[in-house]
XYZ file of N, CA, C and O in Angstrom:
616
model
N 4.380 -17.794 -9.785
C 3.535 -16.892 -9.030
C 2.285 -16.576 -9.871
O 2.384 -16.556 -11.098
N 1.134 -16.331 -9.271
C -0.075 -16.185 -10.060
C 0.173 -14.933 -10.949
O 1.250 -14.374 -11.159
N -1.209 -14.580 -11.481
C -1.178 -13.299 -12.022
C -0.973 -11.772 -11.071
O -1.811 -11.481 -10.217
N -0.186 -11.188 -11.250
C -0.365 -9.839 -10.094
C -2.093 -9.178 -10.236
O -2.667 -8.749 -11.236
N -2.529 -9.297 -8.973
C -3.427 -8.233 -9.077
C -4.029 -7.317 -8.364
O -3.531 -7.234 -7.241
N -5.117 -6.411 -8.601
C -5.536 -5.910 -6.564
C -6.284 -6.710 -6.161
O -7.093 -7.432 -6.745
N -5.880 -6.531 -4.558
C -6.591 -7.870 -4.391
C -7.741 -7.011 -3.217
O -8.925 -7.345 -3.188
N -7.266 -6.046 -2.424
C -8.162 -5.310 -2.204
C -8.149 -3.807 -2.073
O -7.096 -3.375 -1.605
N -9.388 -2.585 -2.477
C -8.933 -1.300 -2.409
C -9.622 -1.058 -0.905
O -10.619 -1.485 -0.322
N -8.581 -0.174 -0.617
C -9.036 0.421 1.067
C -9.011 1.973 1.028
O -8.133 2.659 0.505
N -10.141 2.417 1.681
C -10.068 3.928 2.074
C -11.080 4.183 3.344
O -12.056 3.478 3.600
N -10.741 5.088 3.929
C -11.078 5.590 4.865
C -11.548 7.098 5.120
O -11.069 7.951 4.374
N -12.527 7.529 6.201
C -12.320 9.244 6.395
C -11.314 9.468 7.335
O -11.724 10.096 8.311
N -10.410 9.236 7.360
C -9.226 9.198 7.836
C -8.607 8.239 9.236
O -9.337 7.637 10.024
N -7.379 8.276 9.281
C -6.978 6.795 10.073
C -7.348 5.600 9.298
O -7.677 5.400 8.129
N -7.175 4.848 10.387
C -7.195 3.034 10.083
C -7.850 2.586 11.129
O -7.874 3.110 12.242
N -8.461 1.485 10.744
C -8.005 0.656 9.341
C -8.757 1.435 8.360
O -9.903 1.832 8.573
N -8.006 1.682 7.121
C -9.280 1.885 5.751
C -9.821 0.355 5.782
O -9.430 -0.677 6.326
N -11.057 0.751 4.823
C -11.764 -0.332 4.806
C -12.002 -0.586 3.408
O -11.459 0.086 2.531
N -12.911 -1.670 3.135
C -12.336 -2.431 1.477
C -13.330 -1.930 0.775
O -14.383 -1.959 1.411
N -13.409 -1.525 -0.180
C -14.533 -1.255 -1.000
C -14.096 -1.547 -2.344
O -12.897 -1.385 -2.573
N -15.202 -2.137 -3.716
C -14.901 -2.808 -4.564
C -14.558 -2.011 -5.613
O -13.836 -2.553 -6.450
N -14.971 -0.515 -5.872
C -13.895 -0.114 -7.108
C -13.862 1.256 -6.575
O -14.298 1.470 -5.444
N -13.302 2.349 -7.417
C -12.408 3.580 -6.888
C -11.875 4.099 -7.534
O -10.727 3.718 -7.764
N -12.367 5.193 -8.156
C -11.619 6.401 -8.783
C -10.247 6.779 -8.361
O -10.055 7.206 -7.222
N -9.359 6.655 -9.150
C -7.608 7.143 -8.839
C -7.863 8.362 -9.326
O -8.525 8.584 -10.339
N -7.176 9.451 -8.386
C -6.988 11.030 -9.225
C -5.407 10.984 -8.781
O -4.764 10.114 -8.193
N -4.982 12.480 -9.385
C -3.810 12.571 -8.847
C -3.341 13.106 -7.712
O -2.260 13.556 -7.333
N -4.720 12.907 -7.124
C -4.719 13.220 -5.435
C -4.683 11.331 -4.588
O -3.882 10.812 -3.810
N -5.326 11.074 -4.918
C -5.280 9.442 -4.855
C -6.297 9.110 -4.895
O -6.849 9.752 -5.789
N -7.172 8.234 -4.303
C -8.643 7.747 -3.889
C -9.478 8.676 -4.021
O -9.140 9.792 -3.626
N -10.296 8.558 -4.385
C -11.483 9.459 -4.085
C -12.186 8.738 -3.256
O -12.379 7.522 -3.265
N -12.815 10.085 -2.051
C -13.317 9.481 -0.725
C -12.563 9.081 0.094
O -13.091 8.664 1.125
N -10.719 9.019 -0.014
C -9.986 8.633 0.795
C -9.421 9.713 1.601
O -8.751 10.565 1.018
N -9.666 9.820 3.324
C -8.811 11.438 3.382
C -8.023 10.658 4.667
O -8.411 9.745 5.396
N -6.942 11.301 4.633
C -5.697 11.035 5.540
C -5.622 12.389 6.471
O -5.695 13.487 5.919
N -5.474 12.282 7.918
C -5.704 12.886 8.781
C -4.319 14.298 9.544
O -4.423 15.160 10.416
N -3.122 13.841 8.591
C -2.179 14.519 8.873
C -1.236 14.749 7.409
O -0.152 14.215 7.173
N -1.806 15.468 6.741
C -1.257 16.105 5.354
C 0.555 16.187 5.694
O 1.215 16.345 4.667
N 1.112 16.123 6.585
C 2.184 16.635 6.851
C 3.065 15.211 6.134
O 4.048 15.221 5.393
N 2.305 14.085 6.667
C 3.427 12.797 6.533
C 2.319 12.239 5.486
O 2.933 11.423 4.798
N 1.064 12.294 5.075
C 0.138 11.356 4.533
C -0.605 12.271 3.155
O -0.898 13.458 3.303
N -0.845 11.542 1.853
C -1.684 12.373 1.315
C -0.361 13.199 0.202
O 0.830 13.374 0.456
N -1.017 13.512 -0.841
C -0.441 14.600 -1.271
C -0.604 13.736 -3.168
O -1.317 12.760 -3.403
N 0.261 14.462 -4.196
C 0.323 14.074 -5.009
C 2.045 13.047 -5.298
O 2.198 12.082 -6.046
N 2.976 13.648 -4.497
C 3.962 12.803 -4.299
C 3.873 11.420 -3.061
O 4.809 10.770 -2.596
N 2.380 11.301 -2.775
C 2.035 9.820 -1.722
C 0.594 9.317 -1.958
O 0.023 8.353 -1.449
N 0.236 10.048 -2.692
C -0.918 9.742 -3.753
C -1.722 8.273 -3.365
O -2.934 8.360 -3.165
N -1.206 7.208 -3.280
C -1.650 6.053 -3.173
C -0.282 5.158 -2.343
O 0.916 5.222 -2.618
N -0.982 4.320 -1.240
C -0.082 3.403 -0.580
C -0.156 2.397 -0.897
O -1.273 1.949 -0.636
N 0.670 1.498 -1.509
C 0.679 0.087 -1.779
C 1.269 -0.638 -0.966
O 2.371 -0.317 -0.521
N 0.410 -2.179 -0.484
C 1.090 -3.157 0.359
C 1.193 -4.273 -0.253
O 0.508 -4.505 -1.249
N 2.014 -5.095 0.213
C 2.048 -7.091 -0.703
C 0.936 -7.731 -0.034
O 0.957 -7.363 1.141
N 0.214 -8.326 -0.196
C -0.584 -9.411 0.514
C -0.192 -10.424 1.115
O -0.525 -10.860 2.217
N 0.677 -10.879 0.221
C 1.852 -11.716 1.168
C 2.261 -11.521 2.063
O 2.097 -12.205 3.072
N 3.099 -10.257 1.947
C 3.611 -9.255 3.349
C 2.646 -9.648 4.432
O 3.105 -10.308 5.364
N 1.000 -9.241 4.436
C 0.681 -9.645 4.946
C 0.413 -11.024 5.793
O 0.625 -11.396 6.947
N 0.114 -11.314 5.180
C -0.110 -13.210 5.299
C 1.331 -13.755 6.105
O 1.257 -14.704 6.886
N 2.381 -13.194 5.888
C 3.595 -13.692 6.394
C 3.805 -13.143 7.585
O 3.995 -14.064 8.379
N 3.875 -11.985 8.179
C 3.414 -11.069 9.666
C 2.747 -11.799 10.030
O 3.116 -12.418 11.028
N 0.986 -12.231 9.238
C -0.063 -13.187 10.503
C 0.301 -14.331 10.524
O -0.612 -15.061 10.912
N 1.384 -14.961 10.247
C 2.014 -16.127 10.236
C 3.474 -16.068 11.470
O 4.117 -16.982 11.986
N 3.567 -14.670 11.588
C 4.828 -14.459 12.666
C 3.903 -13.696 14.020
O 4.336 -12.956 14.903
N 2.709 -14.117 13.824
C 1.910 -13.485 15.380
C 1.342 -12.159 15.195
O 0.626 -11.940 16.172
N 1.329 -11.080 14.317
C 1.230 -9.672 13.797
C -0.438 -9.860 13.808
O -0.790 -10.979 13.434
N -1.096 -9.301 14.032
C -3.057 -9.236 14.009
C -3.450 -8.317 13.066
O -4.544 -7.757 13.127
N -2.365 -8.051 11.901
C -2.000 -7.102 11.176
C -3.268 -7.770 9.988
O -3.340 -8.983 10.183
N -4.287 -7.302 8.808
C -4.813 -7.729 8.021
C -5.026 -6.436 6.804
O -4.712 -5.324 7.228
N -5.487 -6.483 5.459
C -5.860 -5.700 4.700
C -6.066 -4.698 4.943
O -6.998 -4.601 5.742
N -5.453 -3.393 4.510
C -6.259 -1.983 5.045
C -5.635 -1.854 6.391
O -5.464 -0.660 6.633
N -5.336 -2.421 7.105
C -4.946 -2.280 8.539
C -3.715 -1.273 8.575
O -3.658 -0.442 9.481
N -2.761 -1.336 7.628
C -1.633 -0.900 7.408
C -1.822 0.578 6.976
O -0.877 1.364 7.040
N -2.968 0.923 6.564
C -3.439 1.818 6.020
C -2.659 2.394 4.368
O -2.305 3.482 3.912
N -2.674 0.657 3.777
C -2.474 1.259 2.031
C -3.687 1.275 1.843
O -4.433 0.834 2.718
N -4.186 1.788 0.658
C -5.045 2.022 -0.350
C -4.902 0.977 -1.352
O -5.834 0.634 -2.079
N -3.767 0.481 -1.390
C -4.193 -1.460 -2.279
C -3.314 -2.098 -1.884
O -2.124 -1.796 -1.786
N -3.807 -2.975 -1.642
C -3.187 -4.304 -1.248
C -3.212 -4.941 -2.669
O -4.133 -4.829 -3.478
N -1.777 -5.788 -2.883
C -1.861 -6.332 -4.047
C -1.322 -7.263 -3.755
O -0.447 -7.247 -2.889
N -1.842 -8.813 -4.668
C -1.519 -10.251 -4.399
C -0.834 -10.297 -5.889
O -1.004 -9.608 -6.895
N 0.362 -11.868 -5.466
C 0.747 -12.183 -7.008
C 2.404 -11.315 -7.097
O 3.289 -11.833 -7.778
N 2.622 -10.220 -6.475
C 3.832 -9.438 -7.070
C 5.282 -9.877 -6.197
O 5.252 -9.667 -4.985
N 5.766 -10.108 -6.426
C 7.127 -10.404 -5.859
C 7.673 -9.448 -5.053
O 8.726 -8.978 -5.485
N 7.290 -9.031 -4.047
C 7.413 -7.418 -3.273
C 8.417 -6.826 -3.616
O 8.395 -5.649 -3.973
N 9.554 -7.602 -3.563
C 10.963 -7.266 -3.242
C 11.457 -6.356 -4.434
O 12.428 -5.601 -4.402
N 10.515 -6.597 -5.596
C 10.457 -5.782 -7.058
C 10.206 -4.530 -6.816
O 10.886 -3.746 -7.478
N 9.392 -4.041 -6.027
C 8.427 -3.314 -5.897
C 9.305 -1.776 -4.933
O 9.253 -1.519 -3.731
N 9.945 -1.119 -5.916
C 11.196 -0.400 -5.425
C 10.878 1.392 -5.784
O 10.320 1.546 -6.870
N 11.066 2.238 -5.281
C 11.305 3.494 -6.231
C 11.476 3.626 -7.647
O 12.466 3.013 -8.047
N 10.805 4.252 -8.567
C 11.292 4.368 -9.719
C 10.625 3.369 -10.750
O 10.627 3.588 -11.962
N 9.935 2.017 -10.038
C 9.333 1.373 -10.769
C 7.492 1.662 -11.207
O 6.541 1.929 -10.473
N 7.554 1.518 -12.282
C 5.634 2.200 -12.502
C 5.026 1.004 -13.051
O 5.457 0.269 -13.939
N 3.945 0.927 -12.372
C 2.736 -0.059 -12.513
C 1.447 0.386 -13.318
O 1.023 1.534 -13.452
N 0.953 -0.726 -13.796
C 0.002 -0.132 -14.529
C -0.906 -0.859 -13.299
O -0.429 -1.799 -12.663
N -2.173 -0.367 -13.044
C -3.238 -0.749 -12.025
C -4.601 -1.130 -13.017
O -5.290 -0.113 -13.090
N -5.042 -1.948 -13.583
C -6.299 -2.186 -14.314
C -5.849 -1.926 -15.774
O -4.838 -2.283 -16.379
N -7.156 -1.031 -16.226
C -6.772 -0.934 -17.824
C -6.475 0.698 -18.098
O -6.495 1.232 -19.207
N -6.223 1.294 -16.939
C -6.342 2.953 -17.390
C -5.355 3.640 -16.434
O -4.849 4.731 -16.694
N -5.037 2.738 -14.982
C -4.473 3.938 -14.039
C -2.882 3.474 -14.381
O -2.579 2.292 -14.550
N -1.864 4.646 -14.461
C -0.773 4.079 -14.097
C -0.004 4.616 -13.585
O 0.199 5.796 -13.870
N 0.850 3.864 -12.471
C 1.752 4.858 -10.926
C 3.060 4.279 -10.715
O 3.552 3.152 -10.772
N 3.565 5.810 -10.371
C 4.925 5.121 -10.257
C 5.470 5.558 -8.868
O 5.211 6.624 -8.309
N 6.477 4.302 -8.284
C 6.515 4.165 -7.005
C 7.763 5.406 -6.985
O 8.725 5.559 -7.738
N 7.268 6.260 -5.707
C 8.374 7.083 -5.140
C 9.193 6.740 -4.000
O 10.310 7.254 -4.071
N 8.997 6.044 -2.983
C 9.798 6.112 -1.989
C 8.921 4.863 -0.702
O 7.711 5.007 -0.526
N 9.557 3.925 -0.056
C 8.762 3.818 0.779
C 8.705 4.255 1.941
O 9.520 4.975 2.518
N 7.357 3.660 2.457
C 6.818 4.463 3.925
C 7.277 4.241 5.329
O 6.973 3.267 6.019
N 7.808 4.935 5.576
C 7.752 4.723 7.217
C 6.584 4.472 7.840
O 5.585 5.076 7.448
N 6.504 3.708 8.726
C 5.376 3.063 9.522
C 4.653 4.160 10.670
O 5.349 4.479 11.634
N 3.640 4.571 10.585
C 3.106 5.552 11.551
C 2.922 4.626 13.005
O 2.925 3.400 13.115
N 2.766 5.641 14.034
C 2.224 4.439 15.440
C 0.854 4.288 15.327
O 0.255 3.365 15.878
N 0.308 5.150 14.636
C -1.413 4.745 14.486
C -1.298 2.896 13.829
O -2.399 2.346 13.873
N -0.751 2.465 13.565
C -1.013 1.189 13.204
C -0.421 0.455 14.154
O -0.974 -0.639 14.047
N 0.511 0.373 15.180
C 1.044 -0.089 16.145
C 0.305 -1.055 16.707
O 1.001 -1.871 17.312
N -0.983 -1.291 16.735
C -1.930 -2.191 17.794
C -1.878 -3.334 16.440
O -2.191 -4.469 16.801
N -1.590 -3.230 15.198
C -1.655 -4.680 14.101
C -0.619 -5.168 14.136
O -0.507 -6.069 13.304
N 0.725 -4.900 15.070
C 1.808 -5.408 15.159
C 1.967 -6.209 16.581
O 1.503 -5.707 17.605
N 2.531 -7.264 16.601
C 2.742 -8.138 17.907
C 3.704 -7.212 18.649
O 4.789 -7.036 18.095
N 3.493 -6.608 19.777
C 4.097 -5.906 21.017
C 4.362 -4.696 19.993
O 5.505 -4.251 19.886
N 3.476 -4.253 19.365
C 3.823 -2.797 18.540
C 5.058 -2.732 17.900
O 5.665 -1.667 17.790
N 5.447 -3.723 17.496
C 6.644 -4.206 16.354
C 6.501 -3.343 15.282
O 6.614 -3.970 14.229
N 6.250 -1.873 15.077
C 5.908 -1.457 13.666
C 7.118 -2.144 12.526
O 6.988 -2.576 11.381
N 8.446 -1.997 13.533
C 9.366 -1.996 12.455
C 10.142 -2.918 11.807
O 11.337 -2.989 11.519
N 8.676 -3.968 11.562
C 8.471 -5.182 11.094
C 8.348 -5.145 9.712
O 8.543 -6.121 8.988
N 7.954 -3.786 9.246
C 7.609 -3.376 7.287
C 8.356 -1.713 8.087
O 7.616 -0.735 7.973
N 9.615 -1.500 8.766
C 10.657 -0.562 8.107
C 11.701 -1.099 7.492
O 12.414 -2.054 7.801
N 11.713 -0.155 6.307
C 12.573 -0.754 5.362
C 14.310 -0.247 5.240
O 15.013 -0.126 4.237
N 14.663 0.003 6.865
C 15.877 0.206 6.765
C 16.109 -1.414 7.718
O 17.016 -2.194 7.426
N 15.298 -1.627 8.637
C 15.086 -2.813 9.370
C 14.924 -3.963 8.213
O 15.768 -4.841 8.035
N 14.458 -3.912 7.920
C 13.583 -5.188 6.972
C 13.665 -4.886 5.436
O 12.618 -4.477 4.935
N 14.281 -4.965 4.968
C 14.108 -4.767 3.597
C 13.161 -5.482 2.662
O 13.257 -6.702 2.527
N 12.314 -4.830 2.054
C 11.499 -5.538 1.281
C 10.246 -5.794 1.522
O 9.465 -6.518 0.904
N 10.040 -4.919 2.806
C 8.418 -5.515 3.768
C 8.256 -3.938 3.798
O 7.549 -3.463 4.686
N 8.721 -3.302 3.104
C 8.018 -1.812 3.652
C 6.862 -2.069 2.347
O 6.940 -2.787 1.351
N 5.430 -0.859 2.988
C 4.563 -0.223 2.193
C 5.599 0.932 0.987
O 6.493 1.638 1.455
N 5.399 0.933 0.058
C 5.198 1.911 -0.790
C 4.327 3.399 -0.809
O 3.122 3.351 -0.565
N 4.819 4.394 -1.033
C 4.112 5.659 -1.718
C 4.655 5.670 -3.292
O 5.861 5.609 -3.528
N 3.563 5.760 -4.447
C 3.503 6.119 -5.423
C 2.463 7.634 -5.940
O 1.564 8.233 -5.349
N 3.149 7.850 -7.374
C 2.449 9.342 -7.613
C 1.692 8.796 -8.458
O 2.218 7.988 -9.224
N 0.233 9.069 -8.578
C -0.615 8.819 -9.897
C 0.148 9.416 -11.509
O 0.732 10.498 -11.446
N 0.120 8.908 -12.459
C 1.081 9.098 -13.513
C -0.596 9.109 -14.292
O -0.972 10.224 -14.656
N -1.583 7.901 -14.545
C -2.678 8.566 -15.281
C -3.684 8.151 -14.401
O -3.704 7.070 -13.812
N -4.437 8.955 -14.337
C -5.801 8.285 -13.110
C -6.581 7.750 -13.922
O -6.443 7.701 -15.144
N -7.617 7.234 -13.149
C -9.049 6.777 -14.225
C -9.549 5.362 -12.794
O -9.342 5.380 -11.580
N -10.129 4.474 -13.542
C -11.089 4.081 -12.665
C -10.095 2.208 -12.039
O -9.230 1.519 -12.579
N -10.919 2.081 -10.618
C -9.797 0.207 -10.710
C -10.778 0.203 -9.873
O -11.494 1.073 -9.377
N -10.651 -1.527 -9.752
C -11.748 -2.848 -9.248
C -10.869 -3.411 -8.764
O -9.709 -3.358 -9.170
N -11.363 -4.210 -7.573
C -10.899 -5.342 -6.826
C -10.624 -6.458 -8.284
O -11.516 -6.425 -9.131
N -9.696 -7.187 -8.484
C -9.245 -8.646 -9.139
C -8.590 -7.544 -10.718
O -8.420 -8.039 -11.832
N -8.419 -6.546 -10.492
C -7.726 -5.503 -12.286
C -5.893 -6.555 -11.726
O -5.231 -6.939 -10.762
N -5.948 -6.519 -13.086
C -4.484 -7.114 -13.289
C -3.655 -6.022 -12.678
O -4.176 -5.044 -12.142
N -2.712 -6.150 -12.742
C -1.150 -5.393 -12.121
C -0.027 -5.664 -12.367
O 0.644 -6.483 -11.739
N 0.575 -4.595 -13.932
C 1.484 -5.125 -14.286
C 2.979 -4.216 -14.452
O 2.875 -3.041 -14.804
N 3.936 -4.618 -14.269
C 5.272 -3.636 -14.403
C 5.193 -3.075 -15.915
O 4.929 -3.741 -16.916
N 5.471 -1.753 -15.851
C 5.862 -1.269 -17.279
C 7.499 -1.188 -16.778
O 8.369 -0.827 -17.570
């Protein structure tokens, strides 16, 4: 498998799709400039940042899904990682400064429902599907990341 890395950062003023932009302050709020529209399920310092596989992707638009980057509404999409790794409890380093550790993954909102073939959200639920869910992680150190920063397991 290649090198893990981001492959793209997404944010939005809230909803989806976020959209890609090339680098991005991590706080321990998450994104800066990123705001999520329902604090209740989205947002916080325990969901801080959403991570998706790229693959994940690529494999949905390969099963009919119109599903693409940002669509899902993570905040990085990352290429290169073996998803299935990619569990609670495990912490990533993101570039040369940020590093997060995964809490729990996400249940699929219906706001993304139209990137799924016949609104299949529960195509990345991970009681359905294991291994295709998005991630929530907590910022552990913030600081700055770029589209192509390595991505590596501590």
């Amino acid at each position: 498998m290649p090198t893990p890395r981001i492959f793209q950062i997404n944010l939005s003023g809230g909803g989806v799709p976020k959209l890609a932009v090339p680098r991005a302050t991590v706080t321990e709020q998450g994104l800066d400039g990123d705001v999520q529209k329902d604090l209740r399920y989205h947002g916080g310092p325990k969901r801080a940042l959403c991570l998706f596989s790229l693959e994940r992707i690529l494999a949905l638009q390969e099963q009919g899904h119109p599903i693409f980057p940002g669509a899902a509404g993570e905040n990085l999409t990352i290429s290169g990682v073996d998803w299935a790794q990619v569990t609670p409890g495990c912490r990533l380093q993101l570039g040369g400064q940020v590093v997060a550790e995964v809490l729990s993954y996400t249940e699929p909102c219906s706001t993304i429902r139209q990137y799924f073939k016949d609104g299949k959200i529960q195509a990345i639920l991970q009681d359905r599907n294991p291994g295709w869910s998005r991630v929530y992680a907590r910022v552990l150190e913030p600081g700055e990341i770029g589209v192509g920063d390595e991505v590596k397991f501590l």
